Amino acid sequence: MEFPDIGERCSIEDCKQLNFLPFICDHCRDTFCKDHFHVASHECKNFHENKRAKAKMVNYSCSEESCKETSPTEIQCVKCEKHFCLKHRYHGCQEPIDGKLTKKLKKWQISKKQFAEAKAVVDKEILDSLKKSKNTAMANKVRLMRIKGSAVGSKNVPMNERCYFLAYPPSLVFVRNTRPSKGVFVNVNWTIGQVIDSMAALLRVSNNNNIAGASKLRLFHHSTGALICNETDIPLTELLENSDLVDGQSVVLEYSSDTSIDTALYK
């Protein structure tokens, strides 16, 4: 043999094979060839002893009498030096800390209760608002159907371009009862100025909007008395899209420079 000092022989007596790249067992630290390096191949005693030793590892039992939890890791109390599981780590020795936690918990529970109460109030308001909105929408539909049955307007307005209102005349006219409220229709493509002119003609109300210095007719919400629009060149479609006006709603035509009127005059 040319290199008798190179490599190591297998530790198995019946093998003794010379290995230039020998295997060393992690458990018994003996040298083996590729056929005997596995613990089962050379029946490694250290492997089985290590396995039994691991099986006999100490498990720490919780010091709480009613607890049966065990752990391979000791969690020792700094005061009584006893082992406790995670569930019982706050025991008698930790009463001061536990007291602080209890106070914080109670404080948090109060905030949680207040939040729940506030949320309940908000949820009720939202629900009531939705119900009111549905009722208002239904009322508008019913009113629109009633108005359509007797509404008057220009015959030149196509059916698919008509927008209906229950129009109240100015208070002076209304008080004299010469002309009560009336269902009217206008063209959705008209401006507010054109709508006012058309309503004035249909209600037979004097209209001096084109005369400088004269009292101007303006359009108000019948429900709130608020001015619908301060500018006469705003398209009706824009107000409908922004829900400033609703098809079928009641409006008041009035001589006023204010931003609101007294709705009690138009009952």
XYZ file of C-alpha atoms in Angstrom:
267
model
C 0.000 0.000 0.000
C 1.399 3.316 -1.081
C -0.152 5.583 1.691
C -0.470 3.506 4.895
C -0.633 6.580 7.186
C -3.375 8.419 5.282
C -7.035 7.971 6.357
C -8.618 6.091 9.264
C -10.090 2.625 9.577
C -13.707 1.788 10.479
C -14.201 0.980 14.187
C -16.226 -2.136 13.396
C -13.973 -5.178 14.061
C -15.306 -7.135 11.119
C -14.862 -4.192 8.769
C -11.703 -2.150 9.475
C -12.063 -0.544 6.050
C -9.587 2.255 5.395
C -11.419 5.563 4.766
C -9.819 8.663 3.377
C -13.015 10.577 4.301
C -14.116 8.875 7.515
C -17.405 9.508 9.353
C -17.350 10.372 13.065
C -20.458 9.516 15.119
C -21.879 12.506 17.021
C -22.780 10.308 19.987
C -19.900 7.846 20.565
C -17.283 9.880 18.630
C -15.909 6.696 16.947
C -14.811 6.553 13.298
C -16.815 4.623 10.724
C -16.954 3.952 7.009
C -19.857 4.916 4.807
C -21.548 1.592 5.490
C -21.459 1.810 9.302
C -21.681 5.525 10.162
C -25.435 5.383 10.943
C -26.272 4.766 14.645
C -28.304 1.695 13.685
C -25.469 0.251 11.607
C -22.942 0.283 14.449
C -25.550 -0.113 17.239
C -24.436 3.050 18.979
C -24.864 2.649 22.751
C -24.375 6.339 23.473
C -27.272 7.229 21.183
C -29.724 5.087 23.175
C -28.346 6.377 26.492
C -28.747 9.998 25.354
C -32.270 9.241 24.213
C -33.157 7.742 27.608
C -31.544 10.702 29.383
C -33.699 13.135 27.420
C -36.784 11.104 28.276
C -35.898 11.456 31.947
C -35.613 15.271 31.756
C -37.111 17.108 34.706
C -40.574 18.599 34.217
C -41.532 21.350 36.630
C -45.027 21.149 38.095
C -47.004 24.284 38.877
C -47.066 25.081 42.603
C -50.743 25.972 42.433
C -52.534 23.081 44.163
C -55.426 22.924 41.701
C -53.137 23.092 38.624
C -51.669 20.037 36.885
C -49.608 21.899 34.279
C -45.948 20.888 33.840
C -43.146 22.600 31.968
C -39.564 21.643 30.999
C -38.599 25.243 31.805
C -38.716 26.539 35.347
C -40.572 29.811 35.924
C -39.514 30.729 39.416
C -41.166 33.393 41.549
C -38.636 35.992 42.722
C -40.282 36.074 46.167
C -41.269 32.537 47.144
C -38.848 30.862 44.664
C -41.531 28.378 43.615
C -42.330 27.354 40.055
C -45.638 28.483 38.531
C -47.124 28.036 35.074
C -47.960 31.056 32.897
C -51.586 30.983 33.980
C -50.694 31.236 37.698
C -47.626 33.451 37.478
C -49.662 36.138 39.245
C -50.295 34.417 42.593
C -50.253 35.482 46.249
C -46.751 36.921 46.065
C -47.817 39.253 43.272
C -50.853 40.812 44.957
C -49.584 44.429 44.706
C -48.966 44.037 40.969
C -52.212 42.151 40.551
C -54.010 44.989 42.369
C -52.648 47.542 39.907
C -53.700 45.381 36.999
C -57.186 45.034 38.508
C -57.507 48.816 38.819
C -56.367 49.303 35.221
C -58.787 46.599 34.071
C -61.703 48.225 35.906
C -60.794 51.615 34.424
C -60.638 50.105 30.952
C -63.981 48.369 31.476
C -65.571 51.707 32.418
C -64.272 53.274 29.181
C -65.470 50.245 27.252
C -68.937 50.574 28.792
C -69.076 54.285 27.983
C -68.044 53.568 24.393
C -70.726 50.873 24.093
C -73.385 53.270 25.419
C -72.272 56.048 23.059
C -72.240 53.618 20.137
C -75.762 52.466 20.987
C -76.989 56.087 20.924
C -75.300 56.766 17.565
C -76.629 53.510 16.081
C -80.175 54.450 17.168
C -79.838 57.919 15.629
C -78.609 56.404 12.364
C -81.461 53.874 12.361
C -84.048 56.589 13.096
C -82.519 58.743 10.355
C -82.760 55.879 7.858
C -86.373 55.235 8.832
C -87.166 58.942 8.526
C -85.406 59.052 5.158
C -87.441 56.074 3.916
C -90.674 57.629 5.205
C -89.783 60.977 3.571
C -88.976 59.274 0.266
C -92.283 57.410 0.365
C -94.175 60.611 1.229
C -92.494 62.386 -1.711
C -93.571 59.591 -4.080
C -97.168 59.745 -2.887
C -97.234 63.562 -3.145
C -95.690 63.411 -6.639
C -98.403 61.025 -7.810
C -101.094 63.338 -6.454
C -99.540 66.437 -8.030
C -99.203 64.785 -11.441
C -102.939 64.154 -11.530
C -103.827 67.869 -11.554
C -100.580 69.710 -12.379
C -100.594 72.484 -14.964
C -97.784 73.799 -17.112
C -96.617 74.531 -20.621
C -97.729 71.882 -23.101
C -94.438 72.397 -24.931
C -92.556 70.639 -22.093
C -91.984 66.974 -23.082
C -93.280 64.381 -20.613
C -89.783 62.975 -19.956
C -88.452 66.472 -19.125
C -91.142 67.504 -16.655
C -90.447 68.226 -12.987
C -93.415 68.640 -10.632
C -93.938 70.932 -7.609
C -96.762 71.893 -5.288
C -96.350 75.668 -5.502
C -97.647 78.125 -2.873
C -98.254 81.752 -3.979
C -96.920 84.773 -2.004
C -98.443 85.278 1.453
C -100.473 88.364 0.464
C -102.111 86.438 -2.358
C -102.489 83.349 -0.166
C -104.175 85.295 2.656
C -106.702 86.819 0.251
C -107.321 83.215 -0.893
C -107.529 84.393 -4.477
C -105.260 81.589 -5.619
C -104.496 78.537 -3.371
C -101.465 76.237 -3.803
C -101.362 74.426 -7.112
C -99.551 71.515 -8.694
C -97.329 72.723 -11.517
C -94.732 71.224 -13.811
C -91.667 72.870 -15.375
C -88.814 71.786 -17.626
C -85.848 70.221 -15.773
C -83.533 71.950 -18.246
C -84.701 75.438 -17.272
C -82.844 77.776 -14.939
C -84.333 78.825 -11.585
C -85.184 82.199 -13.150
C -87.251 80.488 -15.857
C -88.909 78.235 -13.263
C -89.935 81.293 -11.184
C -91.303 83.054 -14.278
C -93.335 79.985 -15.270
C -94.733 79.475 -11.744
C -95.666 83.166 -11.462
C -97.624 82.929 -14.714
C -99.342 79.654 -13.700
C -100.313 81.072 -10.270
C -101.236 84.432 -11.810
C -98.819 86.278 -9.573
C -97.379 89.674 -10.505
C -93.767 89.203 -11.597
C -91.464 92.243 -11.605
C -88.161 90.379 -11.618
C -87.098 92.150 -14.805
C -87.747 95.615 -13.336
C -84.876 97.289 -11.450
C -85.704 98.212 -7.857
C -88.946 96.194 -7.773
C -89.672 93.440 -5.244
C -88.230 90.190 -6.574
C -89.950 86.823 -6.572
C -87.799 84.069 -5.089
C -88.300 80.374 -4.437
C -88.284 78.875 -0.881
C -88.638 75.445 0.693
C -92.148 75.035 2.094
C -90.996 72.647 4.867
C -88.155 74.797 6.274
C -88.711 78.239 4.798
C -85.105 78.334 3.557
C -84.196 80.038 0.274
C -83.687 77.418 -2.437
C -81.233 79.360 -4.560
C -79.945 82.929 -4.557
C -78.910 82.925 -8.212
C -81.460 82.762 -11.003
C -79.132 81.315 -13.653
C -78.535 78.011 -11.824
C -79.977 75.044 -13.811
C -82.806 73.123 -12.137
C -81.031 69.853 -12.981
C -78.078 70.885 -10.806
C -80.313 71.442 -7.784
C -82.042 68.106 -8.346
C -78.724 66.258 -8.643
C -77.475 67.840 -5.396
C -80.792 66.996 -3.660
C -81.394 70.705 -2.989
C -84.742 70.048 -4.644
C -86.812 66.882 -5.031
C -89.293 66.139 -7.765
C -92.765 66.487 -6.227
C -91.847 68.638 -3.218
C -93.689 71.747 -1.994
C -92.216 75.183 -2.675
C -93.195 78.771 -1.913
C -93.049 81.661 -4.379
C -92.547 84.832 -2.356
C -91.499 88.487 -2.621
C -88.549 88.589 -0.215
C -84.925 89.654 -0.009
C -84.299 87.477 3.073
C -82.763 84.012 3.084
C -85.791 82.480 4.847
C -89.509 82.989 5.338
C -92.090 82.136 8.017
C -93.662 78.861 6.911
C -96.663 79.404 9.206
C -98.088 81.757 6.568
C -98.449 78.953 3.996
C -100.314 76.208 5.833
